[in-house]
């Protein structure tokens, strides 16, 4: 092993020891989500390098193993057999003293090149692109001796030069990199390579007017290509045509998730062996002073619907986490609220509610604990305004003409909640406001589901509530 990799191994030992020392405390924190992917302790941010190899799914993530705040960026690592239950593995990559990634291992991707799992990441600083390979089923990583493989920027007027996202096409590797052209706006740079080591710059794949287009992801969906970027603001996507090494949007730019940047950022995705496009995003949640900060969203399946719109749905296999269940049918929602009681824990549940809208102007569903004065989570659809909202976050969403029904899937996991509506939009909300009331843990068990409708003939055809199991058991 060369000197740089020896130093790297020592850096990994220090990082893993730091996390191990507080992992028990993080796991027993009652505010910490249990069925969303978290780091064993401390800071987690961007999902990195999701990949399927040799019967296992791997998901890496930006991780500070020393504190619950951004810094010392490493790649944390989790492995799964089904994308639902996860196990933590030791940290995959850490900054190497004296090397081109001494100040951080920033975001990137993982691909399989000639049978060899290869991570492409941004080394800092200055920002440069690096690779690392594994010979032992992704358990340990060797940084390439010739790093950085892309040492310098292709032009002098760029701000930001990071977050490689690679794909294979027509016998070559392509890489999208996030950047911004000064005085102009955010852009995604395009490179090509035969071997992941030598790269040729092909020009901007896309140029816009935003901030640095961090964490670009670019992939085909049906007969379209989708570009998603995180431009220092709510992540946006557009679908369009990809020819001549240029992406031309044919749709408007839409939010990837209706939540604000703090609640959904830097999404990354992979193609699974069945050809599904699966995406995760980063939710910046966690109470001050805790020894954990941040979660990843549930895995989401993206698809191109027959109506040309993007489909966003929770991974169907998440149903494996469902435990005790209660179901109500055919509830008629008059002008007043209807409250139903459940003995399931109120804050680790999936709720699936189907509304027949009739002449509805608004429908709302509120989850809460039976004891009065406890915090409640309200999800509402305002048909007049075309808005979906949850816990003070909201975004544009309208049931399509002729759809006449609203299907809500709500995943509440202590301090994070994800709402999916009609398979077309997702809204993530994370907050300290969820997990505990006034500093005290919520009393166990006992939940309420309150339903409300405004307008004529609003009905809930079915409401299902499941208790959800932990993904670590
Ligand atoms: C996005 C980002 C990336 C960068 C990483 C560093 O959240 O700023 O552009 O690679 O985080 O942690």
Short mmCIF file of C-alpha atoms and ligand atoms in Angstrom, two decimals, residues 45-46 62 70 73 106-107 122 162-163 214-215 261 265-266 282, ligand 1:
data_model
loop_
_atom_site.label_atom_id
_atom_site.label_comp_id
_atom_site.label_asym_id
_atom_site.label_seq_id
_atom_site.Cartn_x
_atom_site.Cartn_y
_atom_site.Cartn_z
CA UNK A 45 -25.98 15.17 4.04
CA UNK A 46 -25.99 14.39 0.29
CA UNK A 62 -21.70 12.95 2.87
CA UNK A 70 -20.99 20.20 8.21
CA UNK A 73 -16.46 15.50 4.74
CA UNK A 106 -17.20 15.79 -1.63
CA UNK A 107 -20.16 14.29 -3.46
CA UNK A 122 -14.63 15.62 -5.77
CA UNK A 162 -17.83 19.37 -8.30
CA UNK A 163 -20.14 16.42 -7.78
CA UNK A 214 -24.66 21.33 -7.34
CA UNK A 215 -25.14 17.58 -7.52
CA UNK A 261 -34.11 23.43 0.34
CA UNK A 265 -31.59 18.82 -1.29
CA UNK A 266 -28.91 17.20 -3.43
CA UNK A 282 -31.11 14.83 1.96
C1 LIG B 1 -24.34 19.87 -1.73
C2 LIG B 1 -22.83 20.05 -1.57
C3 LIG B 1 -22.10 19.50 -2.76
C4 LIG B 1 -20.76 19.13 -2.18
C5 LIG B 1 -21.14 18.63 -0.82
C6 LIG B 1 -20.13 18.89 0.24
O1 LIG B 1 -25.00 19.80 -0.51
O2 LIG B 1 -22.52 21.39 -1.31
O3 LIG B 1 -22.00 20.42 -3.84
O4 LIG B 1 -20.11 18.16 -2.91
O5 LIG B 1 -22.35 19.27 -0.48
O6 LIG B 1 -20.54 18.33 1.44
#
